[in-house]
mmCIF file of C-alpha atoms and ligand atoms in Angstrom:
data_model
loop_
_atom_site.group_PDB
_atom_site.id
_atom_site.type_symbol
_atom_site.label_atom_id
_atom_site.label_comp_id
_atom_site.label_asym_id
_atom_site.label_seq_id
_atom_site.Cartn_x
_atom_site.Cartn_y
_atom_site.Cartn_z
ATOM 1 C CA MET A 833 31.167 -0.981 29.947
ATOM 2 C CA LYS A 834 29.051 0.586 27.114
ATOM 3 C CA THR A 835 27.514 3.897 28.376
ATOM 4 C CA PRO A 836 23.880 2.773 28.805
ATOM 5 C CA VAL A 837 20.760 3.970 26.701
ATOM 6 C CA HIS A 838 18.097 5.853 28.692
ATOM 7 C CA ILE A 839 14.933 4.610 27.652
ATOM 8 C CA ALA A 840 11.569 5.953 29.172
ATOM 9 C CA VAL A 841 8.179 4.320 29.003
ATOM 10 C CA SER A 842 5.095 6.208 29.567
ATOM 11 C CA GLY A 843 2.122 4.207 31.110
ATOM 12 C CA ALA A 844 4.582 1.327 31.823
ATOM 13 C CA ALA A 845 1.930 -0.250 34.464
ATOM 14 C CA GLY A 846 -0.596 -0.872 31.617
ATOM 15 C CA GLN A 847 -0.834 -3.973 29.986
ATOM 16 C CA ILE A 848 1.274 -3.100 26.733
ATOM 17 C CA GLY A 849 4.009 -1.671 29.104
ATOM 18 C CA TYR A 850 4.109 -5.013 31.180
ATOM 19 C CA SER A 851 4.955 -6.934 27.829
ATOM 20 C CA LEU A 852 7.425 -4.336 26.810
ATOM 21 C CA LEU A 853 9.847 -3.818 29.906
ATOM 22 C CA PHE A 854 11.015 -7.699 30.325
ATOM 23 C CA ARG A 855 11.640 -7.606 26.241
ATOM 24 C CA LEU A 856 13.832 -4.514 26.547
ATOM 25 C CA ILE A 857 15.925 -5.615 29.387
ATOM 26 C CA GLY A 858 16.185 -9.009 27.613
ATOM 27 C CA GLY A 859 17.974 -6.988 25.031
ATOM 28 C CA GLY A 860 15.116 -7.521 22.453
ATOM 29 C CA LEU A 861 15.622 -3.665 21.289
ATOM 30 C CA LEU A 862 19.328 -3.375 21.330
ATOM 31 C CA GLY A 863 20.721 -6.212 21.904
ATOM 32 C CA ASP A 864 23.947 -6.574 23.973
ATOM 33 C CA GLN A 865 23.380 -2.792 25.011
ATOM 34 C CA PRO A 866 22.769 -1.571 28.465
ATOM 35 C CA ILE A 867 19.687 0.415 29.408
ATOM 36 C CA THR A 868 18.157 2.616 32.396
ATOM 37 C CA LEU A 869 14.900 2.680 32.435
ATOM 38 C CA SER A 870 12.708 5.284 33.588
ATOM 39 C CA LEU A 871 9.127 4.614 34.169
ATOM 40 C CA LEU A 872 5.812 7.278 33.924
ATOM 41 C CA GLU A 873 2.626 6.218 35.179
ATOM 42 C CA VAL A 874 -0.518 8.349 36.853
ATOM 43 C CA PRO A 875 -0.159 8.781 40.507
ATOM 44 C CA GLN A 876 -2.830 6.412 40.878
ATOM 45 C CA SER A 877 -0.946 3.459 39.577
ATOM 46 C CA ILE A 878 2.513 4.052 41.294
ATOM 47 C CA GLY A 879 2.157 1.588 43.537
ATOM 48 C CA VAL A 880 1.469 -0.737 40.778
ATOM 49 C CA LEU A 881 4.509 0.740 39.103
ATOM 50 C CA ASP A 882 6.969 -0.014 41.720
ATOM 51 C CA GLY A 883 5.717 -3.677 41.962
ATOM 52 C CA VAL A 884 7.003 -3.732 38.186
ATOM 53 C CA ALA A 885 10.000 -2.138 39.055
ATOM 54 C CA MET A 886 10.679 -4.658 41.980
ATOM 55 C CA GLU A 887 10.363 -7.422 38.966
ATOM 56 C CA LEU A 888 12.175 -5.914 36.677
ATOM 57 C CA HIS A 889 15.139 -6.268 39.407
ATOM 58 C CA ASP A 890 14.345 -9.529 40.059
ATOM 59 C CA CYS A 891 14.903 -10.564 36.823
ATOM 60 C CA ALA A 892 18.732 -9.854 37.501
ATOM 61 C CA SER A 893 19.195 -8.691 33.564
ATOM 62 C CA PRO A 894 22.911 -7.874 33.518
ATOM 63 C CA LEU A 895 21.609 -5.150 30.659
ATOM 64 C CA LEU A 896 19.591 -3.043 33.589
ATOM 65 C CA SER A 897 21.625 -0.457 34.702
ATOM 66 C CA GLY A 898 18.944 1.470 36.893
ATOM 67 C CA VAL A 899 15.158 1.732 36.826
ATOM 68 C CA THR A 900 13.422 4.898 38.169
ATOM 69 C CA CYS A 901 9.335 5.569 38.689
ATOM 70 C CA HIS A 902 7.751 8.808 38.224
ATOM 71 C CA SER A 903 4.316 10.669 37.948
ATOM 72 C CA ASP A 904 5.740 13.602 36.678
ATOM 73 C CA PRO A 905 6.421 13.552 32.861
ATOM 74 C CA GLU A 906 9.732 16.033 33.146
ATOM 75 C CA ALA A 907 11.132 13.757 35.740
ATOM 76 C CA ALA A 908 10.416 10.902 33.314
ATOM 77 C CA PHE A 909 11.687 12.449 30.094
ATOM 78 C CA ALA A 910 14.767 13.906 31.567
ATOM 79 C CA ASP A 911 18.044 13.217 29.275
ATOM 80 C CA ALA A 912 16.259 10.686 27.835
ATOM 81 C CA ASP A 913 17.389 8.941 24.388
ATOM 82 C CA LEU A 914 14.330 6.875 23.442
ATOM 83 C CA VAL A 915 10.550 7.394 24.748
ATOM 84 C CA PHE A 916 7.740 5.279 24.187
ATOM 85 C CA LEU A 917 4.738 7.124 24.679
ATOM 86 C CA VAL A 918 2.264 4.087 25.653
ATOM 87 C CA GLY A 919 -0.156 5.485 28.520
ATOM 88 C CA ALA A 920 -3.612 6.820 27.659
ATOM 89 C CA ARG A 921 -7.084 6.981 28.986
ATOM 90 C CA PRO A 922 -9.085 3.971 27.347
ATOM 91 C CA ARG A 923 -12.210 4.649 25.449
ATOM 92 C CA GLY A 924 -15.072 4.213 28.536
ATOM 93 C CA PRO A 925 -18.571 3.300 27.793
ATOM 94 C CA GLY A 926 -20.499 6.343 25.875
ATOM 95 C CA MET A 927 -17.475 7.700 25.000
ATOM 96 C CA GLU A 928 -17.126 9.584 21.685
ATOM 97 C CA ARG A 929 -14.059 9.327 19.586
ATOM 98 C CA ARG A 930 -14.347 13.011 20.163
ATOM 99 C CA ASP A 931 -14.131 12.516 23.845
ATOM 100 C CA LEU A 932 -11.774 10.663 23.622
ATOM 101 C CA LEU A 933 -9.211 12.617 21.390
ATOM 102 C CA GLU A 934 -9.830 15.692 23.392
ATOM 103 C CA MET A 935 -8.719 13.794 26.761
ATOM 104 C CA ASN A 936 -5.792 12.279 25.055
ATOM 105 C CA ALA A 937 -4.665 15.546 23.398
ATOM 106 C CA ASP A 938 -4.489 16.753 27.002
ATOM 107 C CA ILE A 939 -2.112 14.352 28.079
ATOM 108 C CA PHE A 940 0.559 14.428 25.087
ATOM 109 C CA SER A 941 0.213 18.133 24.769
ATOM 110 C CA VAL A 942 1.810 18.063 28.598
ATOM 111 C CA GLN A 943 3.998 15.313 27.722
ATOM 112 C CA GLY A 944 5.251 16.931 24.643
ATOM 113 C CA LYS A 945 5.875 20.284 26.542
ATOM 114 C CA ALA A 946 7.897 18.234 29.230
ATOM 115 C CA LEU A 947 9.913 16.265 26.370
ATOM 116 C CA ASN A 948 10.736 19.870 25.197
ATOM 117 C CA ARG A 949 12.124 20.724 28.719
ATOM 118 C CA SER A 950 14.199 17.435 29.538
ATOM 119 C CA ALA A 951 14.572 15.128 26.548
ATOM 120 C CA LYS A 952 17.682 15.381 24.613
ATOM 121 C CA ARG A 953 17.708 17.487 21.747
ATOM 122 C CA SER A 954 18.366 13.959 19.922
ATOM 123 C CA VAL A 955 15.369 11.656 21.576
ATOM 124 C CA LYS A 956 13.711 9.414 19.465
ATOM 125 C CA VAL A 957 9.641 9.727 20.343
ATOM 126 C CA LEU A 958 7.316 6.920 19.563
ATOM 127 C CA ALA A 959 4.000 7.656 20.340
ATOM 128 C CA VAL A 960 1.868 4.243 20.861
ATOM 129 C CA GLY A 961 -1.659 5.530 23.133
ATOM 130 C CA ASN A 962 -4.427 6.214 20.709
ATOM 131 C CA PRO A 963 -5.725 8.031 18.948
ATOM 132 C CA VAL A 964 -1.853 7.920 18.164
ATOM 133 C CA ASN A 965 -1.420 9.738 15.142
ATOM 134 C CA THR A 966 -2.934 12.622 16.248
ATOM 135 C CA ASN A 967 -1.286 12.432 20.260
ATOM 136 C CA ALA A 968 1.959 12.571 18.083
ATOM 137 C CA LEU A 969 1.447 15.578 15.898
ATOM 138 C CA ILE A 970 0.102 17.146 19.431
ATOM 139 C CA ALA A 971 3.141 16.285 21.172
ATOM 140 C CA ARG A 972 5.646 16.935 18.446
ATOM 141 C CA CYS A 973 4.070 20.318 18.065
ATOM 142 C CA ASN A 974 4.203 21.151 21.876
ATOM 143 C CA ALA A 975 8.165 20.380 21.753
ATOM 144 C CA PRO A 976 9.454 22.940 19.252
ATOM 145 C CA ASP A 977 13.081 22.474 20.042
ATOM 146 C CA ILE A 978 13.154 18.932 19.104
ATOM 147 C CA PRO A 979 13.375 17.675 15.411
ATOM 148 C CA PRO A 980 10.223 17.295 13.959
ATOM 149 C CA GLU A 981 11.655 14.008 12.217
ATOM 150 C CA ASN A 982 12.413 12.806 16.016
ATOM 151 C CA PHE A 983 8.703 12.097 16.181
ATOM 152 C CA ALA A 984 6.573 9.061 15.133
ATOM 153 C CA ALA A 985 3.036 7.307 15.838
ATOM 154 C CA MET A 986 2.883 3.540 15.367
ATOM 155 C CA THR A 987 1.353 1.746 12.623
ATOM 156 C CA ARG A 988 4.113 -1.115 12.890
ATOM 157 C CA LEU A 989 1.390 -3.258 14.266
ATOM 158 C CA ASP A 990 -0.695 -2.889 11.527
ATOM 159 C CA HIS A 991 1.820 -3.659 9.286
ATOM 160 C CA ASN A 992 2.813 -6.615 10.663
ATOM 161 C CA ARG A 993 -0.670 -7.923 10.876
ATOM 162 C CA VAL A 994 -0.510 -7.543 6.929
ATOM 163 C CA VAL A 995 2.511 -9.491 6.950
ATOM 164 C CA GLY A 996 1.357 -12.128 9.308
ATOM 165 C CA LEU A 997 -2.703 -12.187 7.127
ATOM 166 C CA VAL A 998 -0.427 -12.473 3.716
ATOM 167 C CA ALA A 999 1.735 -15.207 5.225
ATOM 168 C CA ALA A 1000 -1.435 -17.176 6.664
ATOM 169 C CA ARG A 1001 -2.741 -16.732 2.924
ATOM 170 C CA CYS A 1002 -0.086 -17.821 1.094
ATOM 171 C CA GLY A 1003 1.316 -20.213 3.457
ATOM 172 C CA CYS A 1004 4.626 -18.880 3.470
ATOM 173 C CA ASN A 1005 7.195 -17.551 6.207
ATOM 174 C CA PRO A 1006 6.467 -13.886 7.086
ATOM 175 C CA GLY A 1007 9.962 -13.007 6.374
ATOM 176 C CA ASP A 1008 9.407 -14.061 2.540
ATOM 177 C CA VAL A 1009 6.644 -11.095 2.507
ATOM 178 C CA LYS A 1010 8.066 -7.554 1.088
ATOM 179 C CA HIS A 1011 7.177 -4.441 0.399
ATOM 180 C CA ALA A 1012 3.926 -4.416 2.117
ATOM 181 C CA ILE A 1013 2.663 -1.020 3.334
ATOM 182 C CA VAL A 1014 0.354 0.347 5.906
ATOM 183 C CA TRP A 1015 -0.855 4.038 4.895
ATOM 184 C CA GLY A 1016 -2.530 7.107 6.776
ATOM 185 C CA ASN A 1017 -4.036 6.697 10.371
ATOM 186 C CA HIS A 1018 -4.261 3.692 12.593
ATOM 187 C CA SER A 1019 -7.605 3.422 12.515
ATOM 188 C CA THR A 1020 -10.355 2.128 10.519
ATOM 189 C CA THR A 1021 -9.885 4.100 7.947
ATOM 190 C CA GLN A 1022 -6.027 3.171 7.278
ATOM 191 C CA TYR A 1023 -4.948 1.459 4.181
ATOM 192 C CA PRO A 1024 -3.458 -1.760 4.126
ATOM 193 C CA ASP A 1025 -1.853 -1.832 0.289
ATOM 194 C CA LEU A 1026 -0.285 -5.047 -0.941
ATOM 195 C CA GLN A 1027 0.205 -3.727 -4.427
ATOM 196 C CA HIS A 1028 3.848 -3.332 -4.186
ATOM 197 C CA ALA A 1029 3.871 -6.551 -2.361
ATOM 198 C CA THR A 1030 5.795 -9.186 -3.152
ATOM 199 C CA VAL A 1031 6.464 -13.249 -1.730
ATOM 200 C CA ASP A 1032 10.052 -14.236 -3.150
ATOM 201 C CA GLY A 1033 9.725 -11.636 -5.340
ATOM 202 C CA ILE A 1034 6.359 -12.596 -7.104
ATOM 203 C CA PRO A 1035 3.829 -9.934 -6.711
ATOM 204 C CA VAL A 1036 1.357 -10.853 -4.101
ATOM 205 C CA LEU A 1037 -1.770 -10.085 -5.663
ATOM 206 C CA ASP A 1038 -0.690 -12.393 -8.511
ATOM 207 C CA GLY A 1039 -1.261 -15.122 -5.688
ATOM 208 C CA VAL A 1040 -3.961 -13.791 -3.682
ATOM 209 C CA GLY A 1041 -6.417 -12.021 -6.515
ATOM 210 C CA ARG A 1042 -7.772 -8.569 -6.481
ATOM 211 C CA ASP A 1043 -10.803 -9.617 -5.424
ATOM 212 C CA TRP A 1044 -9.514 -11.120 -2.035
ATOM 213 C CA TYR A 1045 -7.355 -8.291 -1.448
ATOM 214 C CA GLU A 1046 -10.293 -5.663 -2.128
ATOM 215 C CA GLN A 1047 -13.335 -7.660 -0.379
ATOM 216 C CA GLU A 1048 -11.420 -9.323 2.324
ATOM 217 C CA PHE A 1049 -8.211 -8.548 3.131
ATOM 218 C CA ILE A 1050 -8.739 -4.505 3.578
ATOM 219 C CA THR A 1051 -11.203 -4.993 6.165
ATOM 220 C CA ALA A 1052 -9.803 -7.515 7.764
ATOM 221 C CA VAL A 1053 -6.574 -5.591 8.583
ATOM 222 C CA GLN A 1054 -8.795 -2.714 9.526
ATOM 223 C CA GLN A 1055 -10.926 -4.359 11.839
ATOM 224 C CA ARG A 1056 -7.997 -6.573 13.407
ATOM 225 C CA GLY A 1057 -7.934 -4.838 16.740
ATOM 226 C CA ALA A 1058 -11.393 -4.909 17.532
ATOM 227 C CA GLU A 1059 -11.332 -8.786 16.271
ATOM 228 C CA VAL A 1060 -8.866 -9.490 19.161
ATOM 229 C CA ILE A 1061 -10.780 -7.905 21.261
ATOM 230 C CA ARG A 1062 -14.037 -9.822 20.528
ATOM 231 C CA THR A 1063 -11.927 -12.716 20.883
ATOM 232 C CA MET A 1064 -9.988 -12.243 23.668
ATOM 233 C CA GLY A 1065 -11.846 -9.959 25.902
ATOM 234 C CA ARG A 1066 -9.091 -7.047 25.966
ATOM 235 C CA SER A 1067 -7.115 -5.429 23.250
ATOM 236 C CA SER A 1068 -3.639 -6.689 21.783
ATOM 237 C CA ALA A 1069 -1.037 -6.357 24.348
ATOM 238 C CA GLY A 1070 2.240 -8.647 23.233
ATOM 239 C CA SER A 1071 1.621 -7.947 19.768
ATOM 240 C CA ALA A 1072 1.312 -4.251 20.158
ATOM 241 C CA ALA A 1073 4.817 -4.528 22.501
ATOM 242 C CA ASN A 1074 6.585 -6.440 19.544
ATOM 243 C CA ALA A 1075 5.306 -3.631 17.064
ATOM 244 C CA ALA A 1076 6.843 -0.958 19.294
ATOM 245 C CA LEU A 1077 10.016 -2.712 19.691
ATOM 246 C CA GLY A 1078 10.163 -3.232 16.143
ATOM 247 C CA HIS A 1079 9.543 0.279 15.238
ATOM 248 C CA MET A 1080 12.109 1.423 17.375
ATOM 249 C CA ARG A 1081 14.731 -1.188 16.693
ATOM 250 C CA ASP A 1082 14.020 -0.663 12.876
ATOM 251 C CA TRP A 1083 14.628 3.422 13.641
ATOM 252 C CA VAL A 1084 17.818 3.312 15.773
ATOM 253 C CA LEU A 1085 19.664 0.259 13.566
ATOM 254 C CA GLY A 1086 17.848 0.482 10.132
ATOM 255 C CA THR A 1087 15.880 -1.343 7.612
ATOM 256 C CA PRO A 1088 16.903 -4.031 5.693
ATOM 257 C CA GLU A 1089 18.591 -2.970 2.699
ATOM 258 C CA GLY A 1090 16.239 -2.639 -0.190
ATOM 259 C CA GLU A 1091 13.315 -3.271 2.363
ATOM 260 C CA TRP A 1092 11.002 -0.964 4.270
ATOM 261 C CA THR A 1093 8.439 -0.718 7.124
ATOM 262 C CA SER A 1094 5.568 1.480 7.586
ATOM 263 C CA MET A 1095 5.775 4.441 10.101
ATOM 264 C CA ALA A 1096 3.591 7.195 10.855
ATOM 265 C CA VAL A 1097 5.486 10.349 10.399
ATOM 266 C CA CYS A 1098 5.813 13.763 9.530
ATOM 267 C CA SER A 1099 4.740 14.723 6.304
ATOM 268 C CA ASP A 1100 6.653 16.578 4.106
ATOM 269 C CA GLY A 1101 3.663 16.552 1.076
ATOM 270 C CA SER A 1102 4.632 13.081 -0.356
ATOM 271 C CA TYR A 1103 1.880 11.438 -2.078
ATOM 272 C CA GLY A 1104 -0.181 14.320 -2.084
ATOM 273 C CA ILE A 1105 -0.755 14.297 1.749
ATOM 274 C CA GLU A 1106 -1.364 17.584 3.835
ATOM 275 C CA PRO A 1107 2.368 18.500 5.169
ATOM 276 C CA GLY A 1108 2.596 18.316 8.943
ATOM 277 C CA LEU A 1109 -0.019 15.336 9.313
ATOM 278 C CA MET A 1110 1.524 12.360 11.053
ATOM 279 C CA PHE A 1111 0.771 10.240 8.087
ATOM 280 C CA SER A 1112 1.593 6.031 7.870
ATOM 281 C CA TYR A 1113 4.160 5.975 4.709
ATOM 282 C CA PRO A 1114 6.488 3.350 3.535
ATOM 283 C CA VAL A 1115 10.302 4.186 4.979
ATOM 284 C CA GLN A 1116 13.534 3.111 4.729
ATOM 285 C CA VAL A 1117 15.920 3.895 7.538
ATOM 286 C CA ARG A 1118 19.665 4.986 7.586
ATOM 287 C CA ASP A 1119 21.922 5.943 10.214
ATOM 288 C CA GLY A 1120 18.713 6.644 12.735
ATOM 289 C CA ALA A 1121 17.126 8.916 10.240
ATOM 290 C CA TRP A 1122 13.910 7.773 8.273
ATOM 291 C CA ARG A 1123 12.857 8.797 4.802
ATOM 292 C CA ILE A 1124 9.609 8.451 2.864
ATOM 293 C CA VAL A 1125 9.913 5.762 -0.017
ATOM 294 C CA GLN A 1126 9.178 7.925 -3.305
ATOM 295 C CA ASN A 1127 7.587 7.430 -6.580
ATOM 296 C CA LEU A 1128 5.252 4.278 -5.950
ATOM 297 C CA GLU A 1129 2.963 4.155 -8.651
ATOM 298 C CA LEU A 1130 -0.430 4.366 -6.790
ATOM 299 C CA ASP A 1131 -3.544 3.695 -8.760
ATOM 300 C CA ALA A 1132 -7.222 4.981 -8.600
ATOM 301 C CA PHE A 1133 -8.087 2.760 -5.795
ATOM 302 C CA SER A 1134 -4.818 3.387 -3.948
ATOM 303 C CA ARG A 1135 -5.491 7.616 -4.288
ATOM 304 C CA GLU A 1136 -9.089 7.204 -3.259
ATOM 305 C CA HIS A 1137 -8.480 5.434 0.070
ATOM 306 C CA LEU A 1138 -5.165 7.677 0.614
ATOM 307 C CA LYS A 1139 -7.469 10.662 0.600
ATOM 308 C CA ALA A 1140 -9.877 8.586 2.636
ATOM 309 C CA THR A 1141 -7.827 8.225 5.568
ATOM 310 C CA GLU A 1142 -5.934 11.563 4.998
ATOM 311 C CA ALA A 1143 -9.573 13.447 5.484
ATOM 312 C CA GLU A 1144 -9.983 11.634 8.952
ATOM 313 C CA LEU A 1145 -6.892 12.696 9.796
ATOM 314 C CA LEU A 1146 -7.302 16.497 9.101
ATOM 315 C CA ILE A 1147 -11.006 15.969 10.730
ATOM 316 C CA GLU A 1148 -8.763 14.988 13.974
ATOM 317 C CA ARG A 1149 -6.445 18.109 13.849
ATOM 318 C CA ASP A 1150 -9.345 20.321 13.624
ATOM 319 C CA MET A 1151 -10.446 19.462 16.412
ATOM 320 C CA VAL A 1152 -7.611 19.370 18.979
ATOM 321 C CA ARG A 1153 -6.185 22.809 16.849
ATOM 322 C CA HIS A 1154 -6.692 24.433 20.254
ATOM 323 C CA LEU A 1155 -3.790 22.274 21.736
ATOM 324 C CA ILE A 1156 -1.528 23.163 18.242
ATOM 325 C CA PRO A 1157 0.477 25.913 19.254
HETATM 326 P P1 NAX B 67 -3.546 -0.033 29.630
HETATM 327 O O1 NAX B 67 -4.786 0.827 30.119
HETATM 328 O O2 NAX B 67 -3.239 -1.221 30.180
HETATM 329 O O3 NAX B 67 -2.952 0.851 29.913
HETATM 330 C C1 NAX B 67 -2.537 2.148 29.961
HETATM 331 C C2 NAX B 67 -1.514 3.068 31.080
HETATM 332 O O4 NAX B 67 -1.241 4.411 30.799
HETATM 333 C C3 NAX B 67 -2.540 2.812 32.227
HETATM 334 O O5 NAX B 67 -1.830 1.919 33.417
HETATM 335 C C4 NAX B 67 -2.755 4.245 32.831
HETATM 336 O O6 NAX B 67 -2.350 4.273 34.401
HETATM 337 C C5 NAX B 67 -1.647 4.959 31.986
HETATM 338 N N1 NAX B 67 -1.827 6.338 31.666
HETATM 339 C C6 NAX B 67 -3.085 6.855 31.512
HETATM 340 N N2 NAX B 67 -2.972 8.140 31.728
HETATM 341 C C7 NAX B 67 -1.245 8.537 31.496
HETATM 342 C C8 NAX B 67 -0.419 9.650 31.266
HETATM 343 N N3 NAX B 67 -1.391 10.842 31.498
HETATM 344 N N4 NAX B 67 0.790 9.400 32.205
HETATM 345 C C9 NAX B 67 1.672 8.301 32.230
HETATM 346 N N5 NAX B 67 0.327 6.811 32.241
HETATM 347 C C10 NAX B 67 -0.862 7.056 31.820
HETATM 348 O O7 NAX B 67 -3.548 0.290 28.080
HETATM 349 P P2 NAX B 67 -2.828 -0.622 27.128
HETATM 350 O O8 NAX B 67 -3.508 -1.563 26.739
HETATM 351 O O9 NAX B 67 -1.652 -0.814 27.708
HETATM 352 O O10 NAX B 67 -2.962 0.336 25.983
HETATM 353 C C11 NAX B 67 -1.831 2.036 26.180
HETATM 354 C C12 NAX B 67 -2.340 2.559 24.683
HETATM 355 O O11 NAX B 67 -2.222 2.061 23.455
HETATM 356 C C13 NAX B 67 -4.132 2.624 24.461
HETATM 357 O O12 NAX B 67 -3.904 3.702 24.109
HETATM 358 C C14 NAX B 67 -4.333 1.902 23.158
HETATM 359 O O13 NAX B 67 -5.326 2.252 22.944
HETATM 360 C C15 NAX B 67 -2.985 1.904 22.495
HETATM 361 N N6 NAX B 67 -2.912 1.001 21.452
HETATM 362 C C16 NAX B 67 -2.369 1.030 20.097
HETATM 363 C C17 NAX B 67 -1.740 0.264 19.136
HETATM 364 C C18 NAX B 67 -1.380 0.835 17.913
HETATM 365 O O14 NAX B 67 -1.211 0.350 16.902
HETATM 366 N N7 NAX B 67 -0.972 2.259 18.022
HETATM 367 C C19 NAX B 67 -2.509 -1.040 19.080
HETATM 368 C C20 NAX B 67 -2.447 -1.308 20.561
HETATM 369 C C21 NAX B 67 -3.231 -0.449 21.445
HETATM 370 O O15 NAX B 67 -4.424 -0.679 21.170
#
């Protein structure tokens, strides 16, 4: 019997959690590898969480070696190998982005400290809850004994949206679209970049045209989340859980040879971005470690978009400075 991999999920009674957990116990992350699950919720939602745990048991998955439910982050993260930080407060009526940032910043500061106290030093932490880049920054900065490269924020849903929209436009299989990139913040300033993307080895821009790219596509990706809410009446959950799984799988098992994906990781100054920001870059992963893809050519259009999304992240960082030790 293989030793189970210990996975913690915060916000486990929420809608993304509900999609994610059942895929985790079906082997969707690590294949034929036993796991234990440690689920974290706010005290008011522990009843719902207990029901979710009952359902997980009722799946009788041979891969699930145990489930525990917690309202204390330190207990939830104890000895965790992999952590999904999904739990966050939603934006309420009349709430400004600043209010949302401050409220969630507190949550991620507490959870960063808890990770520092109880998770394995080798833990991989993926933040999903919004505003995700800055939440990941706060968690990382509050966990000084865990290497900064063990924290990431999820822009994989944006990356997958890019691939899906290109495939639909070109009438090809999503698997044929390579080298898409999402740069920057998971927000409307993100820069979905097709300038390096190919379909079957042919540059995507040759097929779709620069006008469609600049005038329709970029906004469509930036607004996709809002469009899902308008259409469905609630925010993306299945596709978000799928993206979280894909991000973590690539982080653990590696990106396919010659390909890359988008992850928001700690900037080392690559492409002129302020070091330390959690910025979405094209990354390749080998042996569990990501590396930012270097030396991609950026034209003036791309550089302008990178600067705009960086500027937003700098403002966000300034708003939560008091929580960054
Ligand atoms: P839900 O409101 O359905 O679930 C969130 C859950 O988190 C709730 O059950 C809540 O009780 C719990 N929670 C709140 N504070 C907590 C805390 N301090 N500790 C533990 N649990 C806590 O939201 P859901 O649709 O699941 O979305 C979760 C988060 O993902 C939101 O912040 C959302 O904005 C964000 N998203 C991020 C995406 C990304 O690409 N990075 C895309 C999808 C999604 O919008």
